[in-house]
mmCIF file of C-alpha atoms in Angstrom:
data_model
loop_
_atom_site.group_PDB
_atom_site.id
_atom_site.type_symbol
_atom_site.label_atom_id
_atom_site.label_comp_id
_atom_site.label_asym_id
_atom_site.label_seq_id
_atom_site.Cartn_x
_atom_site.Cartn_y
_atom_site.Cartn_z
ATOM 1 C CA ALA O 1 68.295 172.853 93.133
ATOM 2 C CA GLN O 2 71.788 172.585 94.541
ATOM 3 C CA SER O 3 73.840 169.399 94.718
ATOM 4 C CA VAL O 4 77.233 168.327 96.026
ATOM 5 C CA SER O 5 79.571 165.674 94.706
ATOM 6 C CA GLN O 6 82.432 164.203 96.700
ATOM 7 C CA HIS O 7 84.681 162.244 94.388
ATOM 8 C CA ASN O 8 86.294 159.810 96.781
ATOM 9 C CA HIS O 9 84.231 157.484 98.917
ATOM 10 C CA HIS O 10 87.151 156.071 100.881
ATOM 11 C CA VAL O 11 90.723 157.334 101.116
ATOM 12 C CA ILE O 12 93.536 155.469 102.867
ATOM 13 C CA LEU O 13 96.777 157.284 103.677
ATOM 14 C CA SER O 14 99.846 156.765 105.797
ATOM 15 C CA GLU O 15 100.735 159.267 108.491
ATOM 16 C CA ALA O 16 102.552 162.352 107.169
ATOM 17 C CA ALA O 17 101.067 161.954 103.706
ATOM 18 C CA SER O 18 99.333 164.943 102.138
ATOM 19 C CA LEU O 19 95.574 164.973 101.812
ATOM 20 C CA GLU O 20 93.231 166.437 99.255
ATOM 21 C CA LEU O 21 89.528 165.605 99.247
ATOM 22 C CA GLY O 22 87.510 166.749 96.289
ATOM 23 C CA CYS O 23 84.188 168.553 96.452
ATOM 24 C CA ASN O 24 82.201 169.975 93.565
ATOM 25 C CA TYR O 25 78.826 171.631 93.773
ATOM 26 C CA SER O 26 76.168 172.764 91.374
ATOM 27 C CA TYR O 27 74.197 175.956 91.996
ATOM 28 C CA GLY O 28 73.714 179.019 89.871
ATOM 29 C CA GLY O 29 73.897 181.667 92.558
ATOM 30 C CA THR O 30 76.065 182.760 95.446
ATOM 31 C CA VAL O 31 76.869 180.014 97.914
ATOM 32 C CA ASN O 32 78.322 179.409 101.326
ATOM 33 C CA LEU O 33 80.550 176.332 101.547
ATOM 34 C CA PHE O 34 81.395 174.068 104.460
ATOM 35 C CA TRP O 35 83.439 171.069 105.435
ATOM 36 C CA TYR O 36 82.218 169.007 108.379
ATOM 37 C CA VAL O 37 84.001 166.154 110.103
ATOM 38 C CA GLN O 38 82.705 163.248 112.129
ATOM 39 C CA TYR O 39 85.311 161.466 114.218
ATOM 40 C CA PRO O 40 84.507 157.899 115.302
ATOM 41 C CA GLY O 41 81.855 157.959 118.011
ATOM 42 C CA GLN O 42 81.499 161.735 117.950
ATOM 43 C CA HIS O 43 79.025 164.298 116.644
ATOM 44 C CA LEU O 44 79.260 165.932 113.267
ATOM 45 C CA GLN O 45 81.213 169.189 113.694
ATOM 46 C CA LEU O 46 82.286 172.106 111.558
ATOM 47 C CA LEU O 47 85.838 171.976 110.201
ATOM 48 C CA LEU O 48 85.820 175.204 108.186
ATOM 49 C CA LYS O 49 83.532 177.440 106.168
ATOM 50 C CA TYR O 50 83.649 179.948 103.333
ATOM 51 C CA PHE O 51 81.264 182.877 103.059
ATOM 52 C CA SER O 52 83.157 185.547 101.164
ATOM 53 C CA GLY O 53 86.574 187.153 100.782
ATOM 54 C CA ASP O 54 89.806 185.180 100.606
ATOM 55 C CA PRO O 55 89.007 181.951 98.755
ATOM 56 C CA LEU O 56 91.630 180.103 100.788
ATOM 57 C CA VAL O 57 90.039 179.246 104.107
ATOM 58 C CA LYS O 58 91.862 177.865 107.102
ATOM 59 C CA GLY O 59 90.118 175.689 109.648
ATOM 60 C CA ILE O 60 90.866 173.734 112.751
ATOM 61 C CA LYS O 61 93.622 171.127 113.109
ATOM 62 C CA GLY O 62 95.653 172.400 110.150
ATOM 63 C CA PHE O 63 92.984 171.880 107.510
ATOM 64 C CA GLU O 64 92.375 174.353 104.708
ATOM 65 C CA ALA O 65 90.106 174.553 101.689
ATOM 66 C CA GLU O 66 90.196 176.583 98.511
ATOM 67 C CA PHE O 67 87.094 177.902 96.792
ATOM 68 C CA ILE O 68 87.564 177.977 93.010
ATOM 69 C CA LYS O 69 84.432 179.626 91.667
ATOM 70 C CA SER O 70 85.159 178.846 88.009
ATOM 71 C CA LYS O 71 85.389 175.152 88.809
ATOM 72 C CA PHE O 72 82.539 175.086 91.352
ATOM 73 C CA SER O 73 84.975 173.360 93.688
ATOM 74 C CA PHE O 74 85.872 173.549 97.366
ATOM 75 C CA ASN O 75 88.592 170.966 97.930
ATOM 76 C CA LEU O 76 89.867 170.176 101.416
ATOM 77 C CA ARG O 77 93.603 169.886 102.013
ATOM 78 C CA LYS O 78 96.063 169.087 104.768
ATOM 79 C CA PRO O 79 99.817 168.912 104.137
ATOM 80 C CA SER O 80 100.530 166.139 106.635
ATOM 81 C CA VAL O 81 97.841 163.893 108.092
ATOM 82 C CA GLN O 82 97.896 162.230 111.476
ATOM 83 C CA TRP O 83 96.316 159.030 112.704
ATOM 84 C CA SER O 84 93.836 161.185 114.653
ATOM 85 C CA ASP O 85 92.488 162.593 111.371
ATOM 86 C CA THR O 86 90.768 159.276 110.710
ATOM 87 C CA ALA O 87 87.139 160.309 110.290
ATOM 88 C CA GLU O 88 84.353 160.891 107.821
ATOM 89 C CA TYR O 89 84.400 164.226 106.002
ATOM 90 C CA PHE O 90 81.372 165.917 104.503
ATOM 91 C CA CYS O 91 81.259 168.842 102.123
ATOM 92 C CA ALA O 92 78.121 171.014 102.187
ATOM 93 C CA VAL O 93 76.780 173.945 100.197
ATOM 94 C CA ARG O 94 74.129 176.457 101.147
ATOM 95 C CA ALA O 95 72.499 179.006 98.911
ATOM 96 C CA ASN O 96 73.286 182.471 100.217
ATOM 97 C CA THR O 97 69.663 183.478 100.730
ATOM 98 C CA ASN O 98 67.627 184.161 103.838
ATOM 99 C CA ALA O 99 66.154 180.668 103.763
ATOM 100 C CA GLY O 100 69.120 178.876 102.246
ATOM 101 C CA LYS O 101 69.270 175.224 103.239
ATOM 102 C CA SER O 102 72.407 173.122 103.455
ATOM 103 C CA THR O 103 72.942 170.273 101.001
ATOM 104 C CA PHE O 104 75.546 167.692 101.964
ATOM 105 C CA GLY O 105 77.682 165.407 99.878
ATOM 106 C CA ASP O 106 77.753 161.690 100.644
ATOM 107 C CA GLY O 107 80.988 161.938 102.555
ATOM 108 C CA THR O 108 84.537 160.620 102.286
ATOM 109 C CA THR O 109 85.878 158.179 104.836
ATOM 110 C CA LEU O 110 89.521 158.884 105.578
ATOM 111 C CA THR O 111 91.622 156.159 107.182
ATOM 112 C CA VAL O 112 95.121 157.143 108.282
ATOM 113 C CA LYS O 113 97.472 154.264 108.966
ATOM 114 C CA PRO O 114 99.990 154.823 111.788
ATOM 115 C CA GLU W 1 78.014 175.062 127.241
ATOM 116 C CA ALA W 2 75.729 172.052 126.884
ATOM 117 C CA GLY W 3 75.368 170.668 123.388
ATOM 118 C CA VAL W 4 72.341 169.596 121.402
ATOM 119 C CA ALA W 5 70.538 166.767 123.174
ATOM 120 C CA GLN W 6 68.577 164.060 121.427
ATOM 121 C CA SER W 7 66.607 161.065 122.626
ATOM 122 C CA PRO W 8 66.299 158.208 122.285
ATOM 123 C CA ARG W 9 69.720 157.275 120.910
ATOM 124 C CA TYR W 10 68.448 154.068 119.347
ATOM 125 C CA LYS W 11 65.011 152.832 118.348
ATOM 126 C CA ILE W 12 63.859 149.634 116.705
ATOM 127 C CA ILE W 13 60.280 149.370 115.456
ATOM 128 C CA GLU W 14 58.282 147.350 112.993
ATOM 129 C CA LYS W 15 56.926 148.839 109.795
ATOM 130 C CA ARG W 16 53.626 150.651 110.120
ATOM 131 C CA GLN W 17 54.369 151.527 113.742
ATOM 132 C CA SER W 18 54.799 155.100 114.960
ATOM 133 C CA VAL W 19 57.895 156.678 116.446
ATOM 134 C CA ALA W 20 58.863 160.060 117.859
ATOM 135 C CA PHE W 21 62.231 161.705 118.367
ATOM 136 C CA TRP W 22 63.004 164.570 120.691
ATOM 137 C CA CYS W 23 65.580 167.337 120.391
ATOM 138 C CA ASN W 24 66.674 170.017 122.835
ATOM 139 C CA PRO W 25 68.866 172.637 121.114
ATOM 140 C CA ILE W 26 71.614 174.717 122.639
ATOM 141 C CA SER W 27 70.129 177.377 124.886
ATOM 142 C CA GLY W 28 69.404 180.588 123.008
ATOM 143 C CA HIS W 29 69.646 179.069 119.546
ATOM 144 C CA ALA W 30 66.793 180.328 117.406
ATOM 145 C CA THR W 31 67.200 177.965 114.486
ATOM 146 C CA LEU W 32 66.653 174.219 114.662
ATOM 147 C CA TYR W 33 67.160 171.643 111.932
ATOM 148 C CA TRP W 34 66.161 168.018 111.503
ATOM 149 C CA TYR W 35 68.211 165.913 109.095
ATOM 150 C CA GLN W 36 67.850 162.345 107.885
ATOM 151 C CA GLN W 37 71.074 160.456 107.211
ATOM 152 C CA ILE W 38 70.693 157.137 105.430
ATOM 153 C CA LEU W 39 73.662 154.771 105.659
ATOM 154 C CA GLY W 40 76.315 155.711 103.107
ATOM 155 C CA GLN W 41 74.812 159.116 102.380
ATOM 156 C CA GLY W 42 75.176 162.622 103.698
ATOM 157 C CA PRO W 43 72.598 164.292 105.929
ATOM 158 C CA LYS W 44 69.465 165.479 104.120
ATOM 159 C CA LEU W 45 67.526 168.402 105.552
ATOM 160 C CA LEU W 46 63.957 167.480 106.466
ATOM 161 C CA ILE W 47 62.785 170.656 108.171
ATOM 162 C CA GLN W 48 64.179 173.934 109.454
ATOM 163 C CA PHE W 49 62.586 176.059 112.175
ATOM 164 C CA GLN W 50 63.268 179.680 113.029
ATOM 165 C CA ASN W 51 61.997 180.016 116.599
ATOM 166 C CA ASN W 52 58.686 178.124 116.326
ATOM 167 C CA GLY W 53 58.004 178.896 112.668
ATOM 168 C CA VAL W 54 58.852 176.621 109.737
ATOM 169 C CA VAL W 55 61.409 178.092 107.314
ATOM 170 C CA ASP W 56 61.774 175.102 104.996
ATOM 171 C CA ASP W 57 60.042 171.724 104.953
ATOM 172 C CA SER W 58 60.255 171.048 101.226
ATOM 173 C CA GLN W 59 61.957 167.675 101.724
ATOM 174 C CA LEU W 60 59.751 166.450 104.560
ATOM 175 C CA PRO W 61 57.483 163.553 103.475
ATOM 176 C CA LYS W 62 54.396 165.169 104.904
ATOM 177 C CA ASP W 63 52.157 162.154 104.408
ATOM 178 C CA ARG W 64 54.003 160.364 107.207
ATOM 179 C CA PHE W 65 56.436 162.778 108.852
ATOM 180 C CA SER W 66 55.514 165.678 111.099
ATOM 181 C CA ALA W 67 57.534 168.004 113.278
ATOM 182 C CA GLU W 68 56.783 170.722 115.741
ATOM 183 C CA ARG W 69 58.719 173.163 117.851
ATOM 184 C CA LEU W 70 56.420 174.451 120.528
ATOM 185 C CA LYS W 71 57.539 177.604 122.355
ATOM 186 C CA GLY W 72 60.545 177.865 120.074
ATOM 187 C CA VAL W 73 62.764 175.563 122.128
ATOM 188 C CA ASP W 74 62.411 171.754 122.102
ATOM 189 C CA SER W 75 61.311 169.954 118.992
ATOM 190 C CA THR W 76 59.703 166.609 118.192
ATOM 191 C CA LEU W 77 59.880 164.723 114.909
ATOM 192 C CA LYS W 78 57.283 161.992 114.355
ATOM 193 C CA ILE W 79 56.922 159.254 111.778
ATOM 194 C CA GLN W 80 53.523 157.611 111.375
ATOM 195 C CA PRO W 81 53.408 155.001 109.934
ATOM 196 C CA ALA W 82 57.040 154.009 109.479
ATOM 197 C CA LYS W 83 58.344 152.304 106.352
ATOM 198 C CA LEU W 84 61.446 150.173 105.876
ATOM 199 C CA GLU W 85 63.134 152.994 103.944
ATOM 200 C CA ASP W 86 62.874 155.271 106.995
ATOM 201 C CA SER W 87 65.744 153.366 108.618
ATOM 202 C CA ALA W 88 68.365 156.048 109.138
ATOM 203 C CA VAL W 89 70.028 158.296 111.685
ATOM 204 C CA TYR W 90 67.951 161.351 112.492
ATOM 205 C CA LEU W 91 70.121 164.322 113.361
ATOM 206 C CA CYS W 92 69.065 167.478 115.090
ATOM 207 C CA ALA W 93 71.147 170.636 114.803
ATOM 208 C CA SER W 94 70.806 174.181 116.051
ATOM 209 C CA SER W 95 72.356 177.550 115.315
ATOM 210 C CA LEU W 96 72.046 181.036 116.728
ATOM 211 C CA ARG W 97 70.416 182.416 113.607
ATOM 212 C CA GLU W 98 70.421 181.206 109.998
ATOM 213 C CA ILE W 99 72.923 182.068 107.385
ATOM 214 C CA THR W 100 76.100 183.080 109.126
ATOM 215 C CA ASP W 101 76.094 180.919 112.205
ATOM 216 C CA THR W 102 77.596 177.511 112.741
ATOM 217 C CA GLN W 103 75.274 174.534 113.014
ATOM 218 C CA TYR W 104 75.886 172.375 116.078
ATOM 219 C CA PHE W 105 74.802 168.788 115.718
ATOM 220 C CA GLY W 106 73.452 166.379 118.286
ATOM 221 C CA PRO W 107 74.443 162.715 118.550
ATOM 222 C CA GLY W 108 71.502 161.543 116.462
ATOM 223 C CA THR W 109 68.859 158.847 116.865
ATOM 224 C CA ARG W 110 69.466 155.622 114.967
ATOM 225 C CA LEU W 111 66.142 154.225 113.758
ATOM 226 C CA THR W 112 65.799 150.684 112.490
ATOM 227 C CA VAL W 113 62.500 149.710 110.886
ATOM 228 C CA LEU W 114 61.963 145.954 110.570
#
Protein backbone atom coordinates (compact mmCIF):
# COMPACT_ATOMS: atom_id res chain seq x y z
CA ALA A 1 0.00 0.00 0.00
CA GLN A 2 1.19 3.50 -0.75
CA SER A 3 1.41 6.33 1.77
CA VAL A 4 2.35 10.00 1.78
CA SER A 5 3.97 12.04 4.52
CA GLN A 6 3.96 15.83 4.60
CA HIS A 7 6.43 17.01 7.20
CA ASN A 8 5.05 20.42 8.06
CA HIS A 9 1.51 20.86 9.29
CA HIS A 10 1.58 24.65 9.33
CA VAL A 11 4.11 27.02 7.78
CA ILE A 12 4.13 30.78 8.34
CA LEU A 13 6.21 33.01 6.06
CA SER A 14 6.55 36.67 5.24
CA GLU A 15 6.01 37.87 1.69
CA ALA A 16 9.06 37.40 -0.56
CA ALA A 17 10.40 34.55 1.56
CA SER A 18 11.29 31.30 -0.17
CA LEU A 19 9.11 28.26 0.31
CA GLU A 20 9.83 24.57 0.44
CA LEU A 21 7.19 22.06 1.52
CA GLY A 22 8.31 18.52 2.10
CA CYS A 23 6.61 15.42 0.74
CA ASN A 24 7.78 11.84 1.04
CA TYR A 25 5.97 8.78 -0.20
CA SER A 26 6.28 5.06 0.18
CA TYR A 27 5.56 2.72 -2.73
CA GLY A 28 7.68 0.08 -4.37
CA GLY A 29 6.73 0.69 -7.98
CA THR A 30 6.45 3.49 -10.50
CA VAL A 31 4.39 6.43 -9.33
CA ASN A 32 2.76 9.59 -10.54
CA LEU A 33 3.09 12.54 -8.15
CA PHE A 34 0.91 15.58 -7.61
CA TRP A 35 0.62 18.76 -5.63
CA TYR A 36 -2.86 20.17 -5.09
CA VAL A 37 -3.79 23.50 -3.57
CA GLN A 38 -6.94 24.68 -1.85
CA TYR A 39 -7.27 28.44 -1.52
CA PRO A 40 -9.64 29.72 1.18
CA GLY A 41 -13.23 29.15 0.09
CA GLN A 42 -12.26 27.45 -3.16
CA HIS A 43 -12.15 23.93 -4.56
CA LEU A 44 -9.13 21.69 -4.43
CA GLN A 45 -7.17 22.20 -7.67
CA LEU A 46 -4.09 20.79 -9.32
CA LEU A 47 -0.89 22.80 -8.89
CA LEU A 48 1.51 20.52 -10.77
CA LYS A 49 2.13 16.87 -11.57
CA TYR A 50 4.96 14.51 -12.45
CA PHE A 51 4.51 11.48 -14.67
CA SER A 52 7.88 10.91 -16.29
CA GLY A 53 10.85 12.71 -17.83
CA ASP A 54 12.45 15.79 -16.32
CA PRO A 55 12.23 15.38 -12.54
CA LEU A 56 11.94 19.14 -12.12
CA VAL A 57 8.32 20.03 -12.78
CA LYS A 58 6.98 23.54 -13.15
CA GLY A 59 3.41 24.38 -12.28
CA ILE A 60 1.12 27.34 -12.10
CA LYS A 61 1.84 30.58 -10.23
CA GLY A 62 5.61 30.06 -10.14
CA PHE A 63 5.58 26.81 -8.20
CA GLU A 64 7.90 23.93 -8.99
CA ALA A 65 8.61 20.51 -7.53
CA GLU A 66 11.52 18.13 -7.83
CA PHE A 67 11.12 14.36 -7.89
CA ILE A 68 14.10 12.66 -6.21
CA LYS A 69 13.52 8.95 -6.74
CA SER A 70 16.31 7.83 -4.40
CA LYS A 71 14.76 9.79 -1.55
CA PHE A 72 11.12 9.02 -2.43
CA SER A 73 10.53 12.76 -2.24
CA PHE A 74 8.60 15.35 -4.23
CA ASN A 75 9.16 18.67 -2.48
CA LEU A 76 7.30 21.80 -3.54
CA ARG A 77 9.21 25.06 -3.91
CA LYS A 78 8.62 28.70 -4.74
CA PRO A 79 11.43 31.28 -4.63
CA SER A 80 9.29 34.18 -3.44
CA VAL A 81 5.85 33.75 -1.91
CA GLN A 82 3.00 36.23 -2.05
CA TRP A 83 0.14 36.87 0.32
CA SER A 84 -2.16 35.24 -2.26
CA ASP A 85 -0.30 31.93 -1.82
CA THR A 86 -1.97 31.50 1.56
CA ALA A 87 -3.70 28.14 1.18
CA GLU A 88 -3.59 24.48 2.09
CA TYR A 89 -1.26 22.31 0.02
CA PHE A 90 -1.65 18.59 -0.48
CA CYS A 91 0.84 16.14 -1.91
CA ALA A 92 -0.56 13.00 -3.56
CA VAL A 93 0.87 9.83 -5.07
CA ARG A 94 -0.73 7.41 -7.48
CA ALA A 95 0.57 4.03 -8.51
CA ASN A 96 1.23 4.05 -12.24
CA THR A 97 -1.16 1.21 -13.03
CA ASN A 98 -4.44 1.08 -14.90
CA ALA A 99 -6.41 1.21 -11.67
CA GLY A 100 -3.99 3.31 -9.65
CA LYS A 101 -5.71 5.30 -6.93
CA SER A 102 -4.48 8.57 -5.48
CA THR A 103 -3.30 8.70 -1.87
CA PHE A 104 -3.09 12.15 -0.30
CA GLY A 105 -0.95 13.49 2.49
CA ASP A 106 -2.59 15.32 5.38
CA GLY A 107 -1.76 18.71 3.96
CA THR A 108 0.31 21.75 4.92
CA THR A 109 -1.36 25.03 5.74
CA LEU A 110 0.69 27.94 4.43
CA THR A 111 0.09 31.40 5.87
CA VAL A 112 1.88 34.28 4.17
CA LYS A 113 2.03 37.49 6.16
CA PRO A 114 1.86 40.71 4.10
CA GLU B 1 -16.90 24.89 -18.91
CA ALA B 2 -19.05 24.08 -15.89
CA GLY B 3 -17.26 22.43 -12.99
CA VAL B 4 -18.16 19.47 -10.84
CA ALA B 5 -21.43 20.09 -9.03
CA GLN B 6 -22.31 18.66 -5.65
CA SER B 7 -25.34 18.92 -3.40
CA PRO B 8 -26.18 19.55 -0.71
CA ARG B 9 -23.30 21.75 0.44
CA TYR B 10 -24.01 21.13 4.11
CA LYS B 11 -25.91 18.44 5.98
CA ILE B 12 -26.49 17.86 9.67
CA ILE B 13 -28.01 14.58 10.82
CA GLU B 14 -28.20 12.48 13.93
CA LYS B 15 -26.38 9.18 14.26
CA ARG B 16 -28.18 6.19 12.82
CA GLN B 17 -29.96 8.38 10.28
CA SER B 18 -29.43 8.04 6.53
CA VAL B 19 -27.99 10.61 4.16
CA ALA B 20 -27.31 10.85 0.44
CA PHE B 21 -24.99 13.08 -1.55
CA TRP B 22 -25.23 13.86 -5.23
CA CYS B 23 -22.51 14.63 -7.76
CA ASN B 24 -22.69 15.78 -11.36
CA PRO B 25 -19.26 15.56 -13.05
CA ILE B 26 -17.92 17.69 -15.85
CA SER B 27 -19.63 16.79 -19.10
CA GLY B 28 -17.79 14.05 -20.97
CA HIS B 29 -15.68 12.93 -18.02
CA ALA B 30 -15.64 9.16 -17.86
CA THR B 31 -14.06 8.77 -14.45
CA LEU B 32 -15.69 9.83 -11.19
CA TYR B 33 -14.25 9.69 -7.69
CA TRP B 34 -15.71 10.04 -4.22
CA TYR B 35 -13.35 11.07 -1.43
CA GLN B 36 -13.84 11.47 2.31
CA GLN B 37 -11.87 14.24 3.98
CA ILE B 38 -11.89 14.22 7.77
CA LEU B 39 -10.86 17.47 9.46
CA GLY B 40 -7.08 17.76 9.60
CA GLN B 41 -6.49 14.98 7.09
CA GLY B 42 -6.10 14.67 3.36
CA PRO B 43 -8.81 13.30 1.08
CA LYS B 44 -9.20 9.51 1.18
CA LEU B 45 -10.55 7.73 -1.88
CA LEU B 46 -13.78 5.86 -1.17
CA ILE B 47 -14.75 4.72 -4.65
CA GLN B 48 -13.74 5.25 -8.26
CA PHE B 49 -16.01 4.73 -11.26
CA GLN B 50 -15.05 4.37 -14.90
CA ASN B 51 -18.27 5.20 -16.76
CA ASN B 52 -20.79 3.24 -14.67
CA GLY B 53 -18.44 0.47 -13.56
CA VAL B 54 -16.54 0.38 -10.26
CA VAL B 55 -12.75 0.47 -10.64
CA ASP B 56 -11.81 0.60 -6.96
CA ASP B 57 -13.94 0.51 -3.82
CA SER B 58 -11.40 -1.08 -1.49
CA GLN B 59 -11.69 1.72 1.08
CA LEU B 60 -15.47 2.02 1.02
CA PRO B 61 -17.07 0.79 4.28
CA LYS B 62 -19.56 -1.38 2.47
CA ASP B 63 -21.59 -2.24 5.56
CA ARG B 64 -22.91 1.33 5.64
CA PHE B 65 -21.74 3.17 2.52
CA SER B 66 -23.02 2.61 -0.99
CA ALA B 67 -22.52 4.46 -4.25
CA GLU B 68 -23.89 4.21 -7.72
CA ARG B 69 -23.37 5.91 -11.04
CA LEU B 70 -26.33 5.13 -13.22
CA LYS B 71 -25.91 5.80 -16.95
CA GLY B 72 -22.30 6.76 -16.38
CA VAL B 73 -23.01 10.40 -15.53
CA ASP B 74 -24.39 11.52 -12.15
CA SER B 75 -23.48 9.67 -9.00
CA THR B 76 -24.99 9.26 -5.54
CA LEU B 77 -23.16 8.32 -2.35
CA LYS B 78 -25.29 7.06 0.54
CA ILE B 79 -24.56 6.41 4.19
CA GLN B 80 -26.98 4.22 6.13
CA PRO B 81 -26.85 4.32 9.11
CA ALA B 82 -24.49 7.20 9.86
CA LYS B 83 -21.99 7.13 12.71
CA LEU B 84 -20.31 10.01 14.52
CA GLU B 85 -17.00 9.22 12.80
CA ASP B 86 -18.60 9.82 9.39
CA SER B 87 -18.47 13.57 10.03
CA ALA B 88 -16.32 14.85 7.19
CA VAL B 89 -16.34 16.65 3.87
CA TYR B 90 -17.30 14.39 1.00
CA LEU B 91 -15.59 15.40 -2.22
CA CYS B 92 -16.51 14.37 -5.70
CA ALA B 93 -13.99 14.63 -8.53
CA SER B 94 -14.00 13.74 -12.20
CA SER B 95 -11.44 13.27 -14.95
CA LEU B 96 -11.56 12.51 -18.64
CA ARG B 97 -10.00 9.09 -18.23
CA GLU B 98 -7.85 7.60 -15.47
CA ILE B 99 -4.14 7.78 -15.23
CA THR B 100 -3.00 10.75 -17.23
CA ASP B 101 -5.82 13.20 -16.78
CA THR B 102 -6.28 15.88 -14.18
CA GLN B 103 -8.88 15.36 -11.49
CA TYR B 104 -11.29 18.27 -11.09
CA PHE B 105 -12.85 18.58 -7.68
CA GLY B 106 -16.25 19.82 -6.65
CA PRO B 107 -16.93 22.06 -3.65
CA GLY B 108 -17.72 19.14 -1.37
CA THR B 109 -20.54 18.35 1.05
CA ARG B 110 -19.82 18.98 4.72
CA LEU B 111 -21.55 16.32 6.82
CA THR B 112 -21.97 16.68 10.55
CA VAL B 113 -23.28 13.68 12.47
CA LEU B 114 -24.56 14.48 15.96
